[in-house]
Amino acid sequence: MLCFVGSSMVSAQSIDETNLESIENVVVTTSRLSNDTARLRDNLVQVDEETIQFVAPSHTQSLLNYVAGAGVQRGNGQEYLPALRSPVLTGASACGGILSAEDGIPLKAAGLCNINELFEAHSEMAERIEVVKGPASVLFGANAIHGVINVITPDTTVDGGLLGIDYGSYGYHRAKLRAGKDYGDTGVGINTSLTRDTGYRDGEGVDQQKVNVRHRYSGSDMLVTTGLSYTNLNQDTAGYITGKDSYKDRQIAQQNFDPLAFRDASSFRLWSRLEWQVSDDKFLSLTPYIRDQDMTFRMHFLPGTPFEENSQSGGGLLSQFRVEMSHNTVFDWGIDAEYSKGSLLQYQEGATLGSAFLVETVPSGKHYDYDVDVNMIAPFFALQWTQGPWQLDLGGRYERITYDYTNNMLSGRTREDGTECGFGGCRYSRPESGKNSFNAFSPKISLGYITSEGTHWFARVSRGYRAPQASELYRLQREQQVTELDTVTGNNIEIGVDGRLSNIDYTLAIYRLLKENVIYRDSDFFNINGGETLHKGVELSFDYQISADWRLQFAGTLAEHTYQHSQVLGDTDIRGNDMDTAPKTQFNTRLQYQVTANSHAELEWQHVSSYYTNAENTARYDGHDLVHLRLAHMLGDDWIVNLRINNLLDTDYAERADYTNFTGDRYFPGRPRNFMASVTYRY
């Protein structure tokens, strides 16, 4: 059930009426109809446009900090690892736990996700960012076990726009443009940003360009909205630094020990949403789309630092048909379908550096070279019934995903030319060409009740799922020649309440998610099913209007993420251990002060508690606290000037802490105190 969202930042909105009929209509991800009059159905939080422009994020992580339960960790440049009601997710399956989308369309094809895919969304210039917490598979399908992050681009088909410049420390600068024209029944507009960041660390840098183009046509009973998104990233990447607490040494933290690492990526998406009012009580939405993406990068985190080239192209259709069966009953159904063709090439130039074992088992030349065609089809339904203060939601989705895999190299764990590696064989193994298919059904039921005082109680039971990713099926290691993987599932129970107490809007939620059939790599380096993890936590968000000039906002979580299956790593059975990179406590607090009618200030405190960095729970990061200061001043009705001081107290911290048996403790160091100034003109 939904946590209602309102205000100018991220907060819960109380319900002032005793009947659901009075709830204000809001456009959200949980429907594909822009004029949706249905009730909100999911545990949704929004980061709105005012917040986005005030923060002027150089990375999406800065905005997701405002969502209780989110703990995204930034790597270097635009890289990151996701977390949403979960530990920080890593490995081949990490991107399969949280679905990333722009304007409701997944950024990547099911089965072909990429851990850094969210940098393809235009979050810097978004209208809002919507986060659905917990399984959302009824509408979104596979990969939405822990939730959905959906970036909504602005409607630029109306008159007006903006021009803006951001300028900051370490060579950061960004130009922003938004312009639109309304011609009545039609409209057209553009939303674009150009970014250059030379970076804090030696030899790092980001050049990034993003653009959204939109067209609108409206008739008497039809609305057609067409959008085009294009992004391009050229990044010089600084990798991990190693050594216990090395992030505290400014000289080490600033160094780049892999100056040849890079990432080049481009993406293109074109979609058109067609909406018809078929009759007074029937509505139809069809959204065909195509996407094309390419990426090349150096895998600086692997022995031998090989290169990877991957691409995918294809398209699909999202549909939704709504029947308002009565004044209190709404039925939705639809069929989603998608076809994508993906390819992956991993190769290494030159010999591996390191031990004799690594030199021999990680050879130069090609490691993987394959193509895979992915087909997906998924019918779904959702029924909503309201009666007085009660609301009941039922839904379900059946999804079938099929892979047609072609290996373009010799099968097995040999070198590219077929010769054997020493020490038992090469690290990388390539299965024979073949086909795999996976089926899953995800149901959901939720119940809500609004008291006479406007307090909203909710409870939900839902299931999420994901098929094995292509990288889990076809990028094998050691002696494994074939996988027999199955669908990963997550069963979620959640209860909560939101409402208003005096001047405080609040949301409190308690959840328990059990993931079964989890895919992991065993001691033989085989990808297998059989893992089980438990995720449970308490989330609290509130917005307290202390006085006319003072306001306090809070979003925090107390969570526990543990391994529930037996697996011996070294001499340790990890069953019952905390999952690695899973802080128990994270919160964000913002104190805002309206200095004058045209000026306001904000002090932000971001807390991340200590956490283990390995599954054996023998290595730990101490956590950190960061403070940021932001000021904004309006010059007349059209000009806005902003000043931001990030890491105000100049704290030494790690954006990400990790541990491996090969390197020991390793980190992506955070930036010292830095500044950004912005000037924006609205017209």
XYZ file of C-alpha atoms in Angstrom:
683
model
C 0.000 0.000 0.000
C 1.204 3.473 -0.797
C 2.981 5.858 1.495
C 1.392 9.106 0.252
C 3.799 11.778 -0.886
C 3.542 15.518 -0.904
C 5.286 18.731 0.176
C 8.228 20.217 -1.680
C 10.837 17.628 -0.784
C 10.407 13.969 0.244
C 7.717 13.537 2.847
C 4.499 11.807 3.743
C 1.195 13.588 3.217
C -1.617 13.032 5.646
C -5.164 12.326 4.458
C -7.590 14.901 5.719
C -10.808 13.146 4.719
C -12.337 9.961 6.068
C -13.187 8.605 2.640
C -10.800 7.504 -0.089
C -12.935 9.304 -2.655
C -11.359 12.606 -1.571
C -7.740 11.650 -2.287
C -6.118 14.001 -4.772
C -5.233 12.459 -8.145
C -1.497 12.022 -8.579
C 0.385 10.783 -11.635
C 2.681 7.959 -10.532
C 4.581 4.987 -11.837
C 1.868 2.604 -10.696
C -0.213 3.417 -13.749
C 0.513 4.086 -17.402
C -2.446 6.467 -17.749
C -1.525 10.129 -17.324
C -5.052 11.060 -16.235
C -5.281 8.170 -13.800
C -8.100 8.500 -11.290
C -7.297 5.209 -9.590
C -5.955 5.124 -6.053
C -2.235 4.922 -5.492
C -1.139 1.329 -5.133
C 2.474 1.025 -4.120
C 4.889 2.096 -1.430
C 6.052 5.152 -3.322
C 8.340 8.020 -2.360
C 9.100 10.975 -4.608
C 12.000 13.394 -4.820
C 10.515 16.437 -6.503
C 11.888 18.965 -8.973
C 12.415 21.698 -6.384
C 14.693 19.398 -4.400
C 16.577 18.248 -7.495
C 17.332 21.803 -8.577
C 18.251 22.906 -5.046
C 20.731 20.030 -4.610
C 22.011 20.161 -8.234
C 23.357 16.614 -7.906
C 26.552 15.564 -9.624
C 25.421 11.976 -8.995
C 21.984 10.400 -8.447
C 23.153 9.054 -5.093
C 22.791 12.530 -3.561
C 19.039 12.454 -4.191
C 18.425 8.836 -3.218
C 19.861 9.629 0.225
C 16.488 11.276 0.927
C 14.642 7.953 0.634
C 14.418 5.838 3.784
C 15.775 2.393 2.971
C 17.965 3.485 0.057
C 21.736 3.237 0.493
C 23.291 3.628 -2.939
C 27.100 3.739 -2.839
C 29.006 5.808 -5.354
C 32.098 4.419 -7.041
C 34.270 6.687 -9.151
C 32.840 9.058 -11.738
C 29.273 8.060 -12.514
C 29.658 4.464 -11.318
C 27.670 3.167 -8.335
C 26.286 0.079 -6.593
C 22.565 0.014 -5.710
C 20.815 -0.660 -2.409
C 17.103 -0.435 -1.617
C 15.830 -2.353 1.401
C 18.923 -4.454 0.788
C 22.640 -4.533 1.350
C 24.688 -2.860 -1.348
C 24.272 -5.310 -4.230
C 27.360 -6.532 -6.077
C 28.292 -9.097 -8.690
C 26.621 -10.260 -11.888
C 23.138 -10.306 -10.343
C 23.307 -6.955 -8.533
C 21.368 -5.029 -11.154
C 18.701 -7.757 -11.101
C 17.536 -6.820 -7.618
C 16.399 -3.233 -8.278
C 14.764 -2.136 -11.519
C 15.905 1.197 -12.991
C 13.643 3.055 -15.406
C 13.087 6.392 -17.100
C 9.503 7.496 -17.720
C 8.300 4.035 -16.716
C 10.412 2.197 -19.312
C 13.210 -0.063 -17.993
C 16.626 1.287 -18.918
C 17.847 -2.186 -19.885
C 16.225 -5.320 -21.219
C 15.224 -8.031 -18.761
C 18.192 -10.358 -18.405
C 20.669 -7.839 -19.844
C 20.907 -5.325 -17.018
C 24.070 -3.431 -16.103
C 25.040 -2.420 -12.598
C 25.638 1.233 -13.590
C 22.569 1.639 -15.791
C 21.037 4.485 -13.786
C 23.604 6.943 -15.165
C 21.686 6.689 -18.462
C 18.672 8.395 -16.859
C 18.508 12.195 -16.847
C 18.157 12.554 -13.082
C 20.045 15.898 -13.035
C 17.201 17.540 -14.969
C 14.276 15.345 -13.901
C 10.806 16.484 -12.995
C 10.929 13.983 -10.137
C 12.417 10.663 -9.114
C 9.988 8.000 -7.964
C 11.113 5.148 -5.745
C 8.852 2.150 -5.169
C 10.119 0.215 -2.149
C 9.628 -3.532 -1.931
C 8.529 -5.990 -4.658
C 6.830 -4.196 -7.555
C 6.692 -7.033 -10.048
C 2.985 -6.834 -10.947
C 3.484 -3.809 -13.177
C 7.258 -3.800 -13.677
C 8.034 -7.505 -13.899
C 11.431 -9.093 -13.374
C 14.231 -7.357 -11.438
C 11.892 -5.394 -9.135
C 12.399 -7.627 -6.062
C 13.684 -4.844 -3.827
C 11.930 -2.040 -5.682
C 12.037 0.417 -8.560
C 13.904 3.676 -9.193
C 12.079 5.580 -11.920
C 13.326 8.940 -13.244
C 10.518 11.073 -14.685
C 11.603 13.636 -17.280
C 9.712 16.948 -17.461
C 6.885 17.754 -19.842
C 8.577 20.309 -22.075
C 5.616 20.678 -24.439
C 4.428 23.777 -22.557
C 5.636 27.354 -22.844
C 8.701 28.278 -20.819
C 11.996 26.815 -19.757
C 15.241 27.532 -18.003
C 18.930 28.252 -18.531
C 21.450 27.303 -15.870
C 25.136 27.041 -15.074
C 26.724 24.986 -12.281
C 30.364 25.598 -11.391
C 32.255 23.780 -8.649
C 35.493 22.534 -7.153
C 37.877 20.199 -8.957
C 36.936 21.500 -12.381
C 33.227 20.696 -12.202
C 30.951 22.632 -14.545
C 27.588 21.933 -16.133
C 25.306 23.805 -18.535
C 21.539 23.203 -18.473
C 18.810 24.108 -20.931
C 15.077 23.460 -20.949
C 12.771 24.988 -23.550
C 9.276 24.262 -24.765
C 6.464 25.625 -26.887
C 2.742 24.933 -26.608
C 0.822 25.171 -29.906
C -2.537 24.191 -28.453
C -3.279 20.615 -29.507
C 0.441 19.996 -29.947
C 3.612 20.952 -28.173
C 7.337 20.315 -28.443
C 10.308 20.803 -26.161
C 13.853 19.876 -25.177
C 15.619 19.171 -21.877
C 19.413 18.893 -21.935
C 22.564 19.082 -19.802
C 26.289 19.080 -20.606
C 28.706 18.115 -17.818
C 32.479 18.226 -17.395
C 34.127 17.057 -14.156
C 37.941 16.798 -14.051
C 37.710 15.170 -10.626
C 39.478 15.119 -7.271
C 41.724 12.114 -7.945
C 44.672 12.000 -10.335
C 43.693 11.373 -13.935
C 39.978 10.950 -13.334
C 37.330 12.829 -15.299
C 33.800 12.764 -16.660
C 32.340 14.206 -19.846
C 28.629 13.545 -20.110
C 25.846 14.777 -22.370
C 22.134 14.067 -21.897
C 19.112 15.198 -23.865
C 15.357 14.567 -23.788
C 13.077 15.651 -26.621
C 9.310 15.468 -26.259
C 6.286 15.962 -28.503
C 2.613 16.009 -27.545
C -0.581 15.677 -29.544
C -4.008 15.773 -27.921
C -7.352 15.097 -29.568
C -10.889 14.853 -28.250
C -10.426 11.332 -26.911
C -6.720 10.662 -27.475
C -3.405 11.813 -26.055
C -0.140 10.893 -27.782
C 3.135 11.703 -26.039
C 6.437 10.877 -27.733
C 9.823 11.031 -26.055
C 13.423 10.617 -27.161
C 16.351 10.219 -24.758
C 20.031 10.178 -25.663
C 23.010 10.031 -23.310
C 26.752 9.830 -23.848
C 29.437 9.224 -21.221
C 33.215 9.392 -21.592
C 34.851 8.668 -18.259
C 38.438 8.270 -17.074
C 38.043 6.056 -14.021
C 40.098 6.008 -10.844
C 39.927 2.579 -9.212
C 40.129 1.359 -5.645
C 42.859 2.352 -3.226
C 44.034 -0.455 -0.941
C 45.225 -0.784 2.644
C 43.378 -0.575 5.950
C 41.878 2.933 6.389
C 43.872 4.221 3.404
C 41.017 6.652 2.622
C 42.148 8.664 5.653
C 45.486 9.413 3.986
C 44.827 12.343 1.635
C 47.959 11.655 -0.387
C 46.928 8.048 -1.066
C 43.254 8.890 -1.499
C 43.995 11.313 -4.305
C 46.131 8.876 -6.283
C 44.925 6.794 -9.220
C 46.660 3.420 -9.308
C 45.024 2.376 -12.588
C 45.253 5.449 -14.856
C 44.253 3.433 -17.944
C 40.787 2.581 -16.611
C 37.895 4.162 -18.514
C 34.220 3.799 -19.384
C 32.546 4.941 -22.619
C 28.806 4.456 -22.919
C 25.954 5.742 -25.064
C 22.229 5.075 -24.964
C 19.250 5.895 -27.148
C 15.558 5.379 -26.355
C 12.474 6.341 -28.333
C 8.967 5.784 -27.010
C 5.412 6.896 -27.674
C 2.552 6.632 -25.180
C -0.885 6.470 -26.810
C -3.874 6.924 -24.497
C -7.517 6.568 -25.503
C -10.707 7.117 -23.577
C -12.592 4.285 -25.236
C -15.828 5.114 -23.407
C -16.915 6.788 -20.185
C -15.600 3.893 -18.122
C -12.887 2.338 -20.304
C -9.335 3.569 -20.939
C -6.476 2.136 -22.989
C -2.756 2.919 -22.897
C -0.158 1.546 -25.337
C 3.549 2.404 -25.101
C 5.794 1.029 -27.840
C 9.515 1.734 -27.410
C 12.922 0.985 -28.862
C 16.341 1.204 -27.254
C 19.935 0.933 -28.417
C 22.943 0.950 -26.102
C 26.702 0.429 -26.291
C 29.362 0.369 -23.599
C 33.118 -0.213 -23.503
C 35.132 -0.136 -20.292
C 38.224 -1.460 -18.610
C 37.440 -3.882 -15.786
C 39.899 -2.330 -13.339
C 38.482 -4.419 -10.487
C 39.539 -7.801 -12.017
C 42.967 -9.477 -12.348
C 44.499 -8.583 -15.700
C 42.171 -5.562 -16.017
C 40.462 -6.891 -19.167
C 38.227 -4.869 -21.470
C 34.504 -5.419 -21.880
C 32.393 -4.377 -24.863
C 28.660 -4.917 -24.534
C 25.649 -3.764 -26.481
C 21.933 -4.350 -26.743
C 19.207 -3.232 -29.102
C 15.544 -4.027 -29.378
C 12.127 -2.841 -28.400
C 8.907 -3.676 -26.685
C 5.343 -2.749 -25.843
C 3.733 -1.801 -22.526
C -0.061 -1.919 -22.371
C -2.792 -1.214 -19.877
C -6.579 -1.491 -20.281
C -8.747 -0.091 -17.502
C -12.403 -0.772 -16.815
C -14.184 1.196 -14.108
C -16.655 -1.513 -13.188
C -18.455 0.656 -10.645
C -17.854 3.781 -8.597
C -15.714 1.754 -6.173
C -14.213 -1.026 -8.342
C -11.492 -0.671 -10.978
C -9.965 -3.505 -13.015
C -6.720 -3.213 -15.002
C -5.096 -5.767 -17.261
C -2.482 -5.798 -19.967
C 0.259 -7.671 -21.767
C 3.870 -6.493 -21.900
C 6.263 -7.866 -24.508
C 9.895 -7.241 -25.389
C 12.631 -8.479 -27.714
C 16.290 -7.556 -27.375
C 19.519 -8.683 -28.946
C 22.590 -8.418 -26.759
C 26.273 -9.105 -27.230
C 29.309 -9.234 -24.955
C 33.037 -9.388 -25.628
C 35.664 -9.611 -22.866
C 39.325 -9.577 -23.827
C 42.725 -8.801 -22.352
C 45.730 -7.090 -23.862
C 48.981 -8.381 -22.418
C 49.886 -10.664 -19.559
C 48.308 -10.518 -16.113
C 50.390 -9.002 -13.325
C 50.587 -10.772 -9.999
C 51.220 -14.278 -8.710
C 52.270 -17.181 -10.941
C 48.755 -18.590 -10.502
C 47.079 -15.422 -11.793
C 49.565 -15.028 -14.646
C 48.878 -18.562 -15.848
C 45.103 -18.781 -15.310
C 44.119 -15.316 -16.614
C 45.540 -15.314 -20.156
C 45.673 -12.544 -22.722
C 43.253 -12.650 -25.658
C 39.508 -13.162 -25.656
C 37.804 -14.529 -22.550
C 34.153 -14.367 -23.647
C 32.460 -13.570 -26.927
C 28.741 -14.287 -27.191
C 25.397 -13.077 -28.513
C 22.075 -13.619 -26.792
C 18.528 -12.942 -27.970
C 16.037 -12.271 -25.171
C 12.260 -12.607 -25.532
C 9.856 -11.612 -22.766
C 6.053 -11.759 -22.575
C 4.021 -10.996 -19.475
C 0.249 -10.711 -18.935
C -0.851 -8.997 -15.715
C -3.992 -7.872 -13.876
C -4.878 -5.610 -10.953
C -8.202 -5.200 -9.151
C -8.970 -2.361 -6.762
C -11.988 -2.136 -4.513
C -12.878 0.688 -2.127
C -15.665 0.881 0.420
C -15.811 3.826 2.771
C -12.473 3.961 4.614
C -11.336 0.570 3.280
C -9.272 -0.163 0.197
C -8.316 -3.585 -1.153
C -5.834 -4.228 -3.977
C -5.239 -7.563 -5.692
C -2.822 -8.156 -8.556
C -0.693 -10.693 -10.327
C 1.730 -11.069 -13.217
C 2.945 -14.104 -15.128
C 6.194 -13.629 -16.999
C 8.154 -15.838 -19.386
C 11.717 -14.972 -20.432
C 13.619 -16.934 -23.082
C 17.329 -16.712 -23.940
C 18.865 -17.879 -27.218
C 22.616 -17.913 -26.580
C 25.363 -18.216 -29.215
C 28.967 -18.773 -28.152
C 31.334 -17.240 -30.736
C 34.444 -18.925 -29.285
C 35.649 -22.400 -28.417
C 33.639 -23.840 -25.547
C 35.319 -24.706 -22.271
C 38.025 -23.107 -20.112
C 40.864 -22.912 -22.597
C 42.740 -19.978 -24.026
C 41.304 -18.319 -27.115
C 43.414 -20.627 -29.371
C 42.330 -23.766 -27.536
C 45.533 -24.348 -25.538
C 45.248 -25.276 -21.872
C 46.186 -23.057 -18.944
C 48.287 -24.403 -16.100
C 47.169 -24.882 -12.485
C 44.195 -26.965 -13.619
C 42.848 -24.675 -16.332
C 41.937 -21.094 -17.244
C 39.833 -18.882 -14.968
C 37.079 -18.270 -17.521
C 34.768 -20.949 -18.917
C 32.409 -20.715 -21.896
C 29.322 -22.955 -22.189
C 28.054 -24.435 -25.437
C 25.438 -22.489 -27.404
C 21.890 -23.197 -26.279
C 18.534 -21.932 -25.058
C 17.139 -21.253 -21.594
C 13.667 -20.195 -20.490
C 12.225 -19.106 -17.155
C 8.683 -18.614 -15.879
C 7.406 -16.872 -12.766
C 4.155 -15.652 -11.244
C 4.108 -12.734 -8.817
C 0.945 -12.015 -6.794
C 0.190 -9.075 -4.525
C -2.510 -8.220 -2.017
C -2.738 -5.039 0.029
C -5.263 -3.593 2.429
C -5.651 -0.020 3.614
C -7.823 1.728 6.183
C -8.268 5.443 6.908
C -9.473 6.473 10.352
C -11.801 9.368 11.007
C -8.759 11.440 12.032
C -7.115 10.843 8.655
C -4.555 8.270 9.772
C -3.833 5.748 7.042
C -2.984 2.169 8.078
C -1.730 -0.248 5.466
C -0.587 -3.844 5.087
C 0.785 -5.672 2.070
C 1.920 -9.148 1.052
C 3.749 -9.418 -2.267
C 6.210 -11.502 -4.221
C 9.014 -10.317 -6.483
C 11.216 -12.347 -8.781
C 13.977 -12.218 -11.311
C 15.250 -14.623 -13.910
C 18.987 -15.390 -13.951
C 20.861 -12.695 -15.839
C 22.708 -13.597 -19.037
C 26.004 -12.853 -17.280
C 25.184 -15.487 -14.639
C 24.284 -18.088 -17.231
C 27.058 -17.604 -19.769
C 30.071 -16.036 -18.003
C 31.185 -19.097 -16.089
C 34.431 -19.797 -14.258
C 36.737 -22.684 -13.485
C 35.339 -26.183 -14.166
C 31.702 -25.145 -14.611
C 30.539 -25.956 -18.152
C 26.778 -25.456 -17.798
C 24.411 -23.858 -15.291
C 21.098 -25.160 -14.058
C 19.827 -21.948 -12.567
C 16.243 -21.076 -11.723
C 14.237 -17.965 -10.877
C 15.056 -16.027 -7.700
C 12.002 -15.073 -5.613
C 11.379 -12.663 -2.765
C 8.354 -12.864 -0.437
C 7.575 -9.611 1.328
C 5.314 -8.707 4.271
C 4.877 -5.062 5.203
C 2.742 -3.045 7.610
C 2.740 0.649 8.320
C 0.966 3.904 8.971
C 1.116 7.455 7.688
C -0.706 10.579 8.714
C -0.351 13.894 10.483
C 0.319 14.743 14.106
C 0.128 18.461 14.795
C 2.643 19.950 12.306
C 4.323 16.635 11.469
C 3.588 14.567 8.374
C 4.998 11.097 8.899
C 5.309 7.584 7.483
C 6.320 4.509 9.473
C 6.791 1.120 7.807
C 8.001 -2.301 8.981
C 8.977 -4.927 6.407
C 10.301 -8.473 6.158
C 11.560 -9.824 2.823
C 12.796 -13.412 2.449
C 14.698 -14.123 -0.758
C 14.898 -17.755 -1.822
C 16.730 -19.618 -4.536
C 19.341 -16.851 -4.496
C 22.145 -17.302 -7.025
C 25.664 -17.188 -5.627
C 29.153 -18.452 -6.438
C 30.186 -21.448 -4.334
C 33.669 -22.519 -3.202
C 34.260 -24.170 -6.601
C 33.380 -20.856 -8.306
C 30.176 -22.404 -9.700
C 27.080 -20.204 -10.166
C 24.367 -22.104 -8.291
C 20.930 -21.588 -6.760
C 20.189 -22.373 -3.141
C 21.081 -19.172 -1.383
C 18.659 -17.618 1.070
C 18.795 -14.123 2.552
C 16.558 -12.307 5.009
C 15.944 -8.558 4.885
C 13.960 -6.839 7.626
C 13.770 -3.302 8.830
C 11.912 -0.296 10.168
C 11.681 2.917 8.149
C 10.632 6.325 9.390
C 10.164 9.521 7.393
C 8.736 12.760 8.694
C 8.374 16.414 7.721
C 8.062 18.747 10.704
C 7.072 22.372 10.099
C 8.541 23.731 13.326
C 7.448 27.308 12.669
C 6.803 29.622 9.761
C 10.558 29.841 9.108
C 11.949 26.509 10.348
C 11.404 23.030 8.941
C 12.941 19.633 9.774
C 12.896 16.604 7.463
C 14.083 13.106 8.292
C 14.358 9.802 6.433
C 15.973 6.870 8.191
C 16.073 3.119 8.461
C 17.100 0.499 11.002
C 17.630 -2.749 9.099
C 19.201 -6.171 9.294
C 20.271 -8.171 6.231
C 21.533 -11.693 6.930
C 22.572 -14.894 5.156
C 20.170 -17.754 5.884
C 21.949 -20.530 3.975
C 25.081 -22.469 4.886
C 28.194 -21.700 2.877
C 31.714 -22.177 4.150
C 34.142 -19.401 3.213
C 37.601 -20.121 4.535
C 36.844 -21.686 7.905
C 33.593 -19.776 8.451
C 30.005 -20.865 7.810
C 28.290 -17.591 6.919
C 24.789 -18.712 7.921
C 23.376 -16.089 10.295
C 26.105 -13.573 9.444
C 25.359 -10.024 8.396
C 25.536 -9.612 4.649
C 28.547 -7.607 3.579
C 28.106 -3.885 2.960
C 24.846 -3.735 4.925
C 24.835 -0.809 7.389
C 22.251 -1.378 10.110
C 21.474 2.311 10.483
C 21.287 5.006 7.828
C 19.504 8.312 8.012
C 19.324 11.743 6.424
C 18.257 14.838 8.356
C 17.713 18.279 6.845
C 17.102 21.476 8.783
C 15.753 24.331 6.640
C 15.500 28.009 7.517
C 13.608 30.663 5.560
C 16.047 33.554 6.014
C 13.962 36.110 4.085
C 11.092 35.956 1.647
C 13.626 35.375 -1.141
C 16.349 33.398 0.659
C 16.540 30.071 2.423
C 19.237 27.812 3.828
C 19.537 24.091 4.506
C 21.888 22.065 6.694
C 21.990 18.345 5.894
C 23.367 15.486 8.017
C 23.938 12.122 6.334
C 24.750 9.168 8.619
C 25.988 5.716 7.578
C 26.755 3.282 10.403
C 29.631 0.796 10.405
C 29.295 -2.379 8.354
C 31.133 -5.584 7.519
C 32.905 -5.636 4.159
C 33.091 -9.416 3.776
C 30.657 -12.277 4.269
C 32.829 -13.862 6.969
C 32.286 -10.697 9.072
C 36.002 -10.319 9.788
C 36.583 -6.984 8.011
C 34.732 -3.773 8.804
C 34.311 -0.149 7.735
C 33.683 2.327 10.559
C 30.935 4.295 8.827
C 30.778 8.057 8.507
C 28.803 11.242 9.058
C 28.693 14.005 6.458
C 27.347 17.540 6.747
C 26.342 19.702 3.767
C 25.249 23.347 3.633
C 23.091 24.888 0.895
C 21.932 28.466 0.330
C 19.501 29.824 -2.257
C 18.471 33.368 -3.126
C 15.920 34.603 -5.676
C 16.728 37.736 -7.673
C 13.333 38.943 -8.762
C 10.937 36.421 -10.269
C 13.289 34.889 -12.845
C 16.797 34.469 -11.406
C 17.972 32.040 -8.703
C 21.482 31.905 -7.225
C 22.621 28.856 -5.213
C 25.723 28.088 -3.162
C 26.492 24.604 -1.849
C 29.274 23.408 0.447
C 29.514 19.627 0.372
C 31.306 17.788 3.182
C 31.300 20.983 5.225
C 33.429 19.505 8.036
C 36.031 18.130 5.590
C 35.544 14.556 6.811
C 37.746 11.708 5.580
C 35.401 8.948 4.462
C 34.891 6.206 1.885
C 32.073 6.342 -0.632
C 32.473 2.573 -0.812
C 34.460 0.147 1.343
C 35.179 -3.418 0.245
C 37.396 -6.394 1.058
C 38.849 -9.201 -1.063
C 41.261 -11.993 -0.223
C 43.576 -10.755 -2.986
C 43.735 -7.058 -2.041
C 42.568 -6.862 1.569
C 40.704 -3.656 2.449
C 39.990 -1.403 -0.501
C 38.050 1.834 -0.919
C 36.638 4.462 -3.201
C 37.599 7.579 -1.199
C 35.129 10.418 -0.808
C 35.876 13.987 -1.820
C 37.124 16.511 0.746
C 35.196 19.729 1.317
C 34.065 21.089 -2.039
C 31.887 23.875 -3.386
C 29.344 24.469 -6.114
C 27.681 27.687 -7.253
C 24.713 27.868 -9.622
C 22.858 30.553 -11.515
C 19.487 29.695 -13.054
C 17.215 31.810 -15.210
C 13.573 30.767 -15.606
C 11.342 32.095 -18.303
